[in-house]
Tab-separated table of C-alpha atoms in Angstrom:
chain	number	residue	atom	x	y	z
A	1	UNK	CA	-0.010	-0.043	0.007
A	2	UNK	CA	1.224	3.437	-0.750
A	3	UNK	CA	-0.089	6.700	0.915
A	4	UNK	CA	-0.164	9.570	-1.625
A	5	UNK	CA	-0.169	13.148	-0.148
A	6	UNK	CA	-0.937	16.386	-1.948
A	7	UNK	CA	1.343	18.984	-0.312
A	8	UNK	CA	-1.332	21.693	-0.962
A	9	UNK	CA	-3.837	19.763	1.149
A	10	UNK	CA	-2.020	19.290	4.509
A	11	UNK	CA	-1.015	21.663	7.194
A	12	UNK	CA	2.411	23.286	6.983
A	13	UNK	CA	3.699	21.541	10.182
A	14	UNK	CA	2.792	18.224	8.872
A	15	UNK	CA	4.387	18.953	5.569
A	16	UNK	CA	7.551	20.105	7.281
A	17	UNK	CA	7.689	16.926	9.337
A	18	UNK	CA	7.453	14.771	6.216
A	19	UNK	CA	10.059	16.748	4.230
A	20	UNK	CA	12.549	16.755	7.109
A	21	UNK	CA	12.273	13.193	8.148
A	22	UNK	CA	12.295	11.744	4.571
A	23	UNK	CA	15.057	14.019	3.279
A	24	UNK	CA	17.985	13.024	5.710
A	25	UNK	CA	20.582	12.917	6.901
A	26	UNK	CA	21.260	16.525	6.190
A	27	UNK	CA	24.603	18.436	6.951
A	28	UNK	CA	24.356	21.241	9.528
A	29	UNK	CA	25.409	24.772	8.724
A	30	UNK	CA	26.419	26.448	12.161
A	31	UNK	CA	26.187	29.991	10.931
A	32	UNK	CA	27.816	32.951	12.713
A	33	UNK	CA	26.550	36.381	11.586
A	34	UNK	CA	26.601	39.923	12.781
A	35	UNK	CA	24.356	42.837	12.522
A	36	UNK	CA	25.275	46.625	11.756
A	37	UNK	CA	25.471	47.245	15.536
A	38	UNK	CA	27.963	44.535	16.144
A	39	UNK	CA	25.629	42.039	17.639
A	40	UNK	CA	26.743	38.488	17.047
A	41	UNK	CA	24.350	35.707	16.286
A	42	UNK	CA	25.097	31.908	16.120
A	43	UNK	CA	22.483	29.472	14.737
A	44	UNK	CA	22.225	25.964	13.110
A	45	UNK	CA	20.469	25.167	9.812
A	46	UNK	CA	20.005	21.845	8.267
A	47	UNK	CA	18.796	23.347	4.963
A	48	UNK	CA	22.355	23.473	3.880
A	49	UNK	CA	24.852	21.980	1.354
A	50	UNK	CA	27.830	22.732	-1.031
A	51	UNK	CA	26.679	23.523	-4.532
A	52	UNK	CA	29.829	24.441	-6.425
A	53	UNK	CA	33.568	24.064	-6.032
A	54	UNK	CA	34.465	26.726	-8.860
A	55	UNK	CA	33.479	29.150	-7.597
A	56	UNK	CA	33.204	27.533	-4.008
A	57	UNK	CA	29.559	28.076	-3.134
A	58	UNK	CA	27.665	27.031	-0.006
A	59	UNK	CA	23.968	27.521	0.469
A	60	UNK	CA	21.933	27.512	3.474
A	61	UNK	CA	18.291	28.577	4.119
A	62	UNK	CA	16.995	30.114	7.357
A	63	UNK	CA	13.212	29.487	6.942
A	64	UNK	CA	10.508	31.760	8.191
A	65	UNK	CA	8.980	30.616	11.484
A	66	UNK	CA	6.057	28.000	10.896
A	67	UNK	CA	4.349	29.472	13.935
A	68	UNK	CA	4.449	33.227	13.640
A	69	UNK	CA	6.008	33.859	10.181
A	70	UNK	CA	9.051	35.852	11.638
A	71	UNK	CA	12.541	35.959	9.973
A	72	UNK	CA	15.495	34.247	11.604
A	73	UNK	CA	18.003	36.695	13.206
A	74	UNK	CA	20.631	35.110	10.815
A	75	UNK	CA	18.520	36.177	7.759
A	76	UNK	CA	18.165	39.603	9.058
A	77	UNK	CA	21.928	39.947	9.817
A	78	UNK	CA	23.132	38.943	6.364
A	79	UNK	CA	20.837	41.370	4.868
A	80	UNK	CA	22.487	44.094	6.956
A	81	UNK	CA	26.081	42.656	6.763
A	82	UNK	CA	26.459	40.276	3.830
A	83	UNK	CA	29.002	38.027	5.370
A	84	UNK	CA	28.827	34.761	7.315
A	85	UNK	CA	31.127	32.109	8.793
A	86	UNK	CA	29.626	28.549	8.184
A	87	UNK	CA	31.054	26.320	10.954
A	88	UNK	CA	30.825	22.601	10.557
A	89	UNK	CA	29.356	20.627	13.399
A	90	UNK	CA	30.763	17.372	14.671
A	91	UNK	CA	29.827	15.205	17.619
A	92	UNK	CA	31.853	16.860	20.336
A	93	UNK	CA	29.882	20.149	19.835
A	94	UNK	CA	26.596	18.720	19.006
A	95	UNK	CA	24.702	19.498	22.330
A	96	UNK	CA	26.074	23.083	22.357
A	97	UNK	CA	24.934	23.460	18.705
A	98	UNK	CA	21.469	22.236	19.689
A	99	UNK	CA	21.341	24.562	22.537
A	100	UNK	CA	22.084	27.499	20.271
A	101	UNK	CA	18.954	26.947	18.266
A	102	UNK	CA	16.876	28.198	21.233
A	103	UNK	CA	14.816	31.187	20.236
A	104	UNK	CA	16.735	33.781	22.330
A	105	UNK	CA	15.939	37.440	21.821
A	106	UNK	CA	17.646	39.503	19.292
A	107	UNK	CA	21.075	40.788	20.585
A	108	UNK	CA	21.644	37.664	22.706
A	109	UNK	CA	24.978	36.213	21.745
A	110	UNK	CA	24.559	32.421	21.312
A	111	UNK	CA	28.221	31.870	21.698
A	112	UNK	CA	28.000	32.846	25.305
A	113	UNK	CA	24.700	30.931	25.804
A	114	UNK	CA	26.083	27.684	24.354
A	115	UNK	CA	29.624	28.060	25.947
A	116	UNK	CA	31.460	28.209	22.786
A	117	UNK	CA	34.557	30.235	21.861
A	118	UNK	CA	34.594	33.232	19.503
A	119	UNK	CA	37.697	33.540	17.474
A	120	UNK	CA	38.260	36.508	15.049
A	121	UNK	CA	37.822	35.827	11.195
A	122	UNK	CA	40.479	37.161	9.013
A	123	UNK	CA	38.338	38.279	5.829
A	124	UNK	CA	34.858	38.724	7.285
A	125	UNK	CA	33.354	40.481	10.273
A	126	UNK	CA	31.390	37.553	11.916
A	127	UNK	CA	33.634	35.407	14.330
A	128	UNK	CA	34.233	31.783	13.846
A	129	UNK	CA	33.601	28.901	16.202
A	130	UNK	CA	37.015	27.865	17.745
A	131	UNK	CA	35.851	24.330	18.604
A	132	UNK	CA	34.456	23.670	15.060
A	133	UNK	CA	36.619	21.075	13.105
A	134	UNK	CA	36.236	23.209	9.905
A	135	UNK	CA	35.114	26.900	9.303
A	136	UNK	CA	34.312	28.840	6.058
A	137	UNK	CA	34.598	32.465	5.870
A	138	UNK	CA	32.045	33.588	3.363
A	139	UNK	CA	30.758	36.678	1.604
A	140	UNK	CA	27.078	36.448	0.854
A	141	UNK	CA	26.552	36.935	-2.890
A	142	UNK	CA	22.723	36.587	-3.152
A	143	UNK	CA	19.659	36.086	-1.014
A	144	UNK	CA	16.733	34.487	-2.627
A	145	UNK	CA	13.528	34.697	-0.610
A	146	UNK	CA	11.147	31.983	-1.808
A	147	UNK	CA	7.956	33.280	-0.309
A	148	UNK	CA	6.580	35.433	2.512
A	149	UNK	CA	4.523	32.557	4.117
A	150	UNK	CA	5.169	30.606	7.329
A	151	UNK	CA	7.846	27.951	6.642
A	152	UNK	CA	9.217	29.528	3.513
A	153	UNK	CA	12.928	29.208	2.905
A	154	UNK	CA	15.370	31.998	2.157
A	155	UNK	CA	18.387	30.883	0.165
A	156	UNK	CA	21.531	32.516	1.395
A	157	UNK	CA	24.319	32.064	-1.364
A	158	UNK	CA	27.721	32.046	0.214
A	159	UNK	CA	31.011	32.335	-1.578
A	160	UNK	CA	33.949	30.791	0.335
A	161	UNK	CA	36.654	33.255	0.932
A	162	UNK	CA	38.835	31.451	3.413
A	163	UNK	CA	38.927	27.930	4.977
A	164	UNK	CA	40.010	27.066	8.519
A	165	UNK	CA	40.714	23.313	9.386
A	166	UNK	CA	41.726	21.891	12.767
A	167	UNK	CA	44.796	19.716	12.098
A	168	UNK	CA	43.543	17.191	14.588
A	169	UNK	CA	40.980	16.033	11.921
A	170	UNK	CA	43.477	15.591	9.253
A	171	UNK	CA	45.678	12.557	8.045
A	172	UNK	CA	48.433	13.126	5.725
A	173	UNK	CA	47.250	16.682	5.019
A	174	UNK	CA	43.741	15.473	4.040
A	175	UNK	CA	40.523	15.718	5.992
A	176	UNK	CA	39.866	12.348	7.731
A	177	UNK	CA	36.133	11.301	7.763
A	178	UNK	CA	36.469	9.205	10.820
A	179	UNK	CA	38.369	11.943	12.838
A	180	UNK	CA	35.879	14.493	11.743
A	181	UNK	CA	32.887	12.503	13.167
A	182	UNK	CA	30.397	14.799	11.473
A	183	UNK	CA	26.780	15.028	12.598
A	184	UNK	CA	23.785	14.853	10.237
A	185	UNK	CA	20.223	15.982	11.077
A	186	UNK	CA	17.364	13.546	10.949
A	187	UNK	CA	13.601	14.023	11.400
A	188	UNK	CA	12.113	15.180	14.791
A	189	UNK	CA	14.819	15.351	17.486
A	190	UNK	CA	17.068	12.640	15.904
A	191	UNK	CA	20.604	12.973	14.711
A	192	UNK	CA	23.203	10.649	13.163
A	193	UNK	CA	27.024	10.651	13.246
A	194	UNK	CA	29.893	8.974	11.665
A	195	UNK	CA	31.362	6.981	14.463
A	196	UNK	CA	29.854	4.859	17.266
A	197	UNK	CA	26.083	4.354	17.456
A	198	UNK	CA	24.706	6.047	14.429
A	199	UNK	CA	21.474	7.324	15.730
A	200	UNK	CA	21.036	9.502	18.869
A	201	UNK	CA	18.435	11.916	20.082
A	202	UNK	CA	18.746	15.496	21.674
A	203	UNK	CA	15.800	17.145	23.200
A	204	UNK	CA	14.687	19.979	20.862
A	205	UNK	CA	14.939	23.527	22.536
A	206	UNK	CA	12.482	25.114	20.168
A	207	UNK	CA	9.497	25.597	22.413
A	208	UNK	CA	11.658	26.132	25.600
A	209	UNK	CA	14.355	28.548	26.487
A	210	UNK	CA	17.378	27.062	28.193
A	211	UNK	CA	19.228	28.934	30.837
A	212	UNK	CA	22.458	28.621	28.745
A	213	UNK	CA	25.950	27.465	29.690
A	214	UNK	CA	26.773	31.077	30.811
A	215	UNK	CA	24.101	30.708	33.610
A	216	UNK	CA	25.843	27.656	35.010
A	217	UNK	CA	27.945	28.079	38.213
A	218	UNK	CA	31.528	28.707	37.355
A	219	UNK	CA	33.037	25.535	38.872
A	220	UNK	CA	30.573	23.638	36.712
A	221	UNK	CA	31.408	25.418	33.531
A	222	UNK	CA	35.096	24.975	34.215
A	223	UNK	CA	34.823	21.201	35.161
A	224	UNK	CA	37.806	19.097	34.238
A	225	UNK	CA	35.297	16.151	33.775
A	226	UNK	CA	32.268	17.535	32.041
A	227	UNK	CA	32.426	17.750	28.192
A	228	UNK	CA	31.039	20.499	26.045
A	229	UNK	CA	28.190	18.165	25.192
A	230	UNK	CA	27.572	17.829	28.832
A	231	UNK	CA	27.438	21.570	29.419
A	232	UNK	CA	25.289	22.039	26.361
A	233	UNK	CA	22.654	19.491	27.777
A	234	UNK	CA	22.800	21.264	31.223
A	235	UNK	CA	22.358	24.668	29.553
A	236	UNK	CA	19.199	23.436	27.981
A	237	UNK	CA	17.486	23.360	31.341
A	238	UNK	CA	14.898	25.968	31.824
A	239	UNK	CA	15.761	26.680	35.384
A	240	UNK	CA	18.298	25.483	38.068
A	241	UNK	CA	17.024	22.956	40.623
A	242	UNK	CA	14.787	24.144	43.329
A	243	UNK	CA	15.804	24.011	47.198
A	244	UNK	CA	13.510	21.076	47.513
A	245	UNK	CA	15.311	19.257	44.781
A	246	UNK	CA	18.589	20.072	46.202
A	247	UNK	CA	17.475	19.011	49.774
A	248	UNK	CA	16.242	15.679	48.203
A	249	UNK	CA	19.623	15.040	46.428
A	250	UNK	CA	21.530	15.732	49.549
A	251	UNK	CA	19.678	12.756	51.099
A	252	UNK	CA	20.125	10.549	48.063
A	253	UNK	CA	21.440	7.120	49.171
A	254	UNK	CA	24.014	6.982	46.269
A	255	UNK	CA	25.431	10.421	47.326
A	256	UNK	CA	25.479	9.320	50.927
A	257	UNK	CA	27.464	6.084	50.298
A	258	UNK	CA	29.839	8.097	48.066
A	259	UNK	CA	30.476	10.484	50.873
A	260	UNK	CA	31.375	7.745	53.251
A	261	UNK	CA	33.610	6.216	50.565
A	262	UNK	CA	35.543	9.283	49.769
A	263	UNK	CA	35.830	10.661	53.332
A	264	UNK	CA	36.899	14.151	54.165
A	265	UNK	CA	38.858	15.071	51.005
A	266	UNK	CA	36.671	17.698	49.510
A	267	UNK	CA	38.425	17.903	46.055
A	268	UNK	CA	38.060	14.113	45.538
A	269	UNK	CA	34.370	14.300	46.673
A	270	UNK	CA	33.565	16.949	44.123
A	271	UNK	CA	35.322	15.128	41.326
A	272	UNK	CA	33.509	11.917	42.096
A	273	UNK	CA	30.261	13.896	42.186
A	274	UNK	CA	31.014	15.416	38.725
A	275	UNK	CA	31.649	11.852	37.477
A	276	UNK	CA	28.454	10.734	38.900
A	277	UNK	CA	26.617	13.654	37.408
A	278	UNK	CA	28.068	12.913	33.966
A	279	UNK	CA	26.795	9.322	34.311
A	280	UNK	CA	23.263	10.529	35.141
A	281	UNK	CA	23.379	12.974	32.208
A	282	UNK	CA	24.160	10.161	29.935
A	283	UNK	CA	21.200	8.293	31.383
A	284	UNK	CA	18.941	11.157	30.498
A	285	UNK	CA	18.116	12.783	33.786
A	286	UNK	CA	19.319	16.356	33.267
A	287	UNK	CA	17.745	17.916	36.347
A	288	UNK	CA	19.081	15.277	38.730
A	289	UNK	CA	22.581	15.766	37.264
A	290	UNK	CA	22.405	19.370	37.843
A	291	UNK	CA	21.191	18.924	41.357
A	292	UNK	CA	24.253	16.546	41.946
A	293	UNK	CA	26.551	19.192	40.564
A	294	UNK	CA	25.073	21.952	42.711
A	295	UNK	CA	25.368	19.688	45.748
A	296	UNK	CA	29.042	19.217	44.867
A	297	UNK	CA	29.234	23.237	44.855
A	298	UNK	CA	27.905	23.375	48.348
A	299	UNK	CA	30.132	21.015	50.031
């Protein structure tokens, strides 16, 4: 049996879901842009690919909101300052990339919210992501606005002016696919990547507004144990744990047993709590992991 669908006869959100789930995996354009006032924006887009090598042209499409028809800040910015850095996303930064897709207000710097590092570009004004394995400094040569309706795409044609490659992802002066471990976008909240278990899921921060990595306590942000992905997941929380949740975690049996095992060494105790929180994060309980980390702060 085959189900046949006329795209003109279904709702835009339903059509959106079909297109994005069927046309996958899609590479991710992690675009850094800047407006005329110097406000930096960093946002991911999976309507993206390379379309020419001579001249070197990349195209991404920040679509209009399907809910309120507003334009993405990246779209607004390249109309003001026709330059962009397209940073490539690999697995070590995927959670921070996802967090940056939160609908923060215009003027909020997603580099700060996602805990990523700005590094100055050489030929364009927008900064690049220091943690990205590859970054393309681009001039915007054309913007094609496909329609003015919810969900309509806006093709941003980008000419590559300069390429930056982290040598850690190279072998014999060539990009190494396995070392790159690039991430592809699937439907819903699903992704895929080159190494390990192919499919994985990240909670979508579209209808929520995470506190951001910048709102995490300093000792958590600077943890020697937590990864960028761990921080990105924590930054996607809408609020820090309440006093009730912190009181409950202080009496958690696993934490009590750990305190007995470690003894009076505060530094060792905090490290073990960070390892425990990391394990809890990987099990999917972000709020509990955050409570454990804040308990470590209060020792």
